């Protein structure tokens, strides 16, 4: 589904409520993977956890350990939660598109009925995502949420500002302890969580600013690729980032943005 107004245009795929095209003014910002977009989780919403948990497969909440199935064989981990592979219901509005998914809680590794509503809006030189997470069950519900947009890069791009800290990774790319950031050539392969709330991509003719929904952002780029994923996340399944919790019959809201 495509929305267009005087500020630009964007396209949302119902699979994963995924942002697959964004134009602000005349500038196209999102990398086009074509028929490979699902393999890259391009633009997808990641819920009830983004990326990988520090345990690999176990969501630890209170006295319970919910063991998720492995869907990332290379890293022996659960990856990106449920929603990148789920079809949302899309609705066109005057100022954007809303995407709704209602989950009945039947999976034993996430027994928490909920309704997830993603609203995308387009304003002057800015694109906004707002997530509303409603607990439709009778128990407190744990979650984190993230977003997986890929941005076009020029060969001479720069990423600023430089973070002061990052999360270390183990041999399976699972997040570990907070460590100082000692510098990095962003042209090398990168896949990790960095303490960066606001990130600027400086391309030759324009700058893109991404504001995350917490103090960390996941950054992913294969070496030499003409794109980079800057992934706003509320946190990871990690001791430094306790699960956000929604009480029964209540809701939580999260937002992040892209600005030109």
XYZ file of C-alpha atoms in Angstrom:
260
model
C 0.000 0.000 0.000
C 1.341 3.432 -0.984
C 0.675 6.822 0.594
C 1.603 10.107 -1.071
C 1.236 13.774 -0.135
C 3.027 17.073 -0.786
C 5.969 15.967 1.383
C 6.777 12.713 -0.412
C 5.588 9.112 -0.567
C 6.062 5.732 1.087
C 5.055 2.111 0.527
C 4.240 -0.459 3.205
C 4.194 -4.214 2.587
C 1.657 -6.082 4.724
C 4.273 -8.742 5.538
C 5.929 -7.435 8.681
C 4.290 -3.986 8.285
C 7.472 -3.347 6.307
C 8.637 0.000 4.941
C 9.875 -0.843 1.435
C 9.951 2.635 -0.145
C 10.341 6.130 1.283
C 10.702 9.357 -0.630
C 11.108 12.634 1.263
C 10.841 15.470 -1.210
C 12.727 14.149 -4.238
C 15.132 11.966 -2.259
C 14.647 8.181 -2.218
C 16.061 6.950 1.090
C 15.298 3.209 1.318
C 17.260 0.463 -0.441
C 15.210 -1.668 -2.842
C 15.871 -5.407 -2.402
C 13.248 -6.373 -4.973
C 12.077 -9.975 -4.631
C 14.725 -10.583 -1.935
C 13.140 -8.125 0.529
C 11.701 -10.801 2.827
C 15.065 -12.556 3.111
C 16.514 -9.329 4.522
C 13.517 -8.467 6.756
C 13.668 -5.176 4.882
C 11.800 -2.446 6.763
C 10.047 -4.969 9.016
C 8.728 -4.436 12.525
C 10.358 -6.859 14.996
C 8.173 -7.946 17.944
C 8.146 -9.169 20.724
C 11.932 -8.898 20.499
C 14.340 -7.512 17.902
C 17.592 -9.052 16.683
C 18.909 -11.789 19.045
C 18.503 -12.327 22.780
C 21.632 -12.753 24.914
C 20.464 -16.280 25.745
C 20.015 -17.150 22.083
C 16.565 -18.698 22.449
C 15.235 -18.149 25.981
C 12.999 -15.223 26.935
C 13.532 -14.873 30.672
C 10.675 -13.068 32.437
C 9.970 -13.343 36.151
C 10.184 -16.992 37.142
C 9.486 -18.189 33.598
C 11.817 -19.171 30.782
C 10.073 -19.202 27.402
C 12.168 -21.163 24.909
C 11.811 -19.883 21.349
C 12.542 -22.038 18.293
C 15.767 -21.428 16.398
C 15.227 -19.658 13.068
C 18.812 -18.405 12.695
C 20.820 -21.599 12.264
C 24.134 -19.819 11.690
C 23.994 -18.263 15.151
C 21.926 -20.963 16.915
C 19.412 -18.331 17.925
C 15.881 -17.032 17.619
C 15.860 -13.934 15.417
C 13.525 -10.908 15.227
C 10.555 -12.377 17.120
C 7.275 -13.086 15.304
C 6.197 -10.186 13.171
C 8.629 -9.996 10.202
C 6.835 -13.069 8.812
C 3.268 -12.075 9.764
C 0.747 -10.281 7.535
C -0.722 -7.121 9.057
C -4.038 -5.513 8.154
C -3.277 -2.219 6.385
C -5.543 0.843 6.412
C -4.999 4.066 4.471
C -5.630 7.334 6.362
C -5.493 11.039 5.536
C -1.959 11.406 6.907
C -0.489 7.924 6.507
C -1.005 4.179 6.893
C -1.851 2.072 9.940
C -0.961 -1.615 10.277
C -2.684 -3.913 12.772
C -1.893 -7.426 13.976
C -3.857 -9.263 16.656
C -2.200 -12.253 18.307
C -4.180 -14.824 20.308
C -1.372 -16.030 22.578
C -1.525 -19.673 21.488
C 2.228 -20.197 21.049
C 3.648 -21.774 24.206
C 6.823 -19.701 23.966
C 4.868 -16.421 23.949
C 1.511 -16.960 25.716
C 0.518 -13.292 25.764
C -2.509 -12.201 23.673
C -2.000 -8.720 22.303
C -2.823 -6.222 19.601
C 0.000 -4.404 17.824
C -0.792 -1.255 15.837
C 1.892 0.475 13.780
C 1.119 3.939 12.414
C 3.311 5.525 9.745
C 2.906 9.242 9.008
C 4.637 11.553 6.544
C 5.348 15.181 7.438
C 7.585 17.918 6.073
C 11.082 16.389 5.806
C 10.203 13.695 8.352
C 8.722 10.208 8.557
C 7.352 8.890 11.837
C 6.631 5.427 13.221
C 4.396 5.034 16.259
C 3.722 1.634 17.820
C 0.871 0.894 20.220
C 1.171 -2.390 22.124
C -2.024 -3.550 23.865
C -2.099 -6.419 26.369
C -5.322 -8.360 25.814
C -4.475 -11.085 28.334
C -4.665 -11.543 32.102
C -0.923 -11.505 32.930
C 1.793 -8.888 32.658
C 3.238 -9.049 29.141
C 6.969 -8.662 28.365
C 8.224 -7.270 25.095
C 10.773 -5.292 23.173
C 10.185 -3.912 19.696
C 12.391 -2.818 16.826
C 12.314 -1.648 13.232
C 14.579 -2.763 10.372
C 14.846 -0.065 7.644
C 17.747 -0.208 5.172
C 19.098 3.099 3.871
C 20.842 3.833 0.586
C 24.532 4.738 0.859
C 26.933 6.678 -1.336
C 30.472 5.352 -1.657
C 31.717 8.283 0.444
C 29.158 8.080 3.259
C 29.904 8.860 6.907
C 28.070 7.842 10.073
C 27.997 10.334 12.950
C 28.340 10.919 15.833
C 30.763 8.230 16.952
C 29.335 6.179 19.847
C 31.155 5.940 23.179
C 29.952 2.420 23.986
C 28.684 -0.738 22.307
C 27.607 -4.231 23.356
C 30.258 -6.894 22.914
C 29.279 -10.075 21.032
C 30.155 -13.722 21.531
C 31.086 -16.234 18.825
C 27.390 -16.634 17.912
C 26.829 -12.851 17.589
C 24.749 -12.820 20.776
C 24.898 -9.546 22.754
C 27.115 -9.497 25.825
C 28.474 -6.823 28.183
C 28.703 -3.074 27.590
C 32.214 -2.086 26.483
C 33.890 1.143 25.314
C 33.731 1.797 21.592
C 37.326 1.945 20.373
C 36.664 3.106 16.838
C 35.580 1.320 13.703
C 35.776 1.582 9.938
C 32.099 1.634 8.961
C 33.120 0.350 5.518
C 33.926 -2.998 7.134
C 31.196 -5.497 7.957
C 29.200 -4.431 11.006
C 26.439 -6.177 12.962
C 25.995 -4.998 16.524
C 24.281 -2.804 19.093
C 25.744 0.664 19.652
C 24.876 3.285 22.253
C 23.525 5.824 19.767
C 20.080 7.407 20.134
C 20.453 9.799 17.201
C 22.416 8.789 14.101
C 23.199 10.787 10.974
C 24.045 9.239 7.603
C 26.009 11.809 5.633
C 25.777 11.037 1.918
C 27.209 13.220 -0.831
C 24.104 15.319 -1.445
C 21.958 14.851 1.657
C 21.865 13.796 5.302
C 19.444 11.397 6.969
C 18.868 11.490 10.731
C 17.429 8.452 12.494
C 16.129 8.808 16.056
C 15.888 5.545 17.966
C 13.386 4.601 20.679
C 16.050 3.912 23.329
C 19.708 4.627 24.046
C 20.872 1.896 21.653
C 20.535 1.222 17.944
C 21.351 -1.976 16.078
C 23.575 -1.360 13.036
C 24.010 -3.915 10.248
C 25.912 -3.691 6.981
C 27.712 -6.357 4.936
C 31.173 -5.222 3.891
C 31.028 -2.879 0.899
C 27.224 -3.016 0.587
C 25.403 0.007 -0.933
C 23.031 0.025 2.053
C 23.022 0.034 5.842
C 20.358 -1.001 8.363
C 19.917 1.439 11.241
C 17.482 -0.359 13.515
C 15.709 1.591 16.270
C 15.058 -0.808 19.165
C 13.620 -0.431 22.671
C 16.147 -2.969 23.930
C 17.346 -6.534 23.587
C 16.740 -9.722 25.560
C 19.684 -8.704 27.764
C 20.271 -7.940 31.448
C 21.051 -4.286 30.698
C 17.647 -3.844 29.037
C 14.811 -5.244 31.185
C 11.723 -6.258 29.263
C 9.176 -3.502 28.841
C 6.024 -4.680 30.586
C 2.379 -4.019 29.771
C -0.251 -4.720 32.445
C -3.471 -6.587 31.543
C -5.974 -4.437 29.652
C -3.401 -1.677 29.302
C -1.068 -0.467 26.560
C 2.342 1.022 25.877
C 3.482 3.328 23.060
C 6.828 3.684 21.312
C 7.944 6.046 18.546
C 10.956 6.756 16.339
C 11.627 8.867 13.266
C 13.549 9.466 10.050
C 14.359 13.068 9.112
C 15.960 14.547 6.019
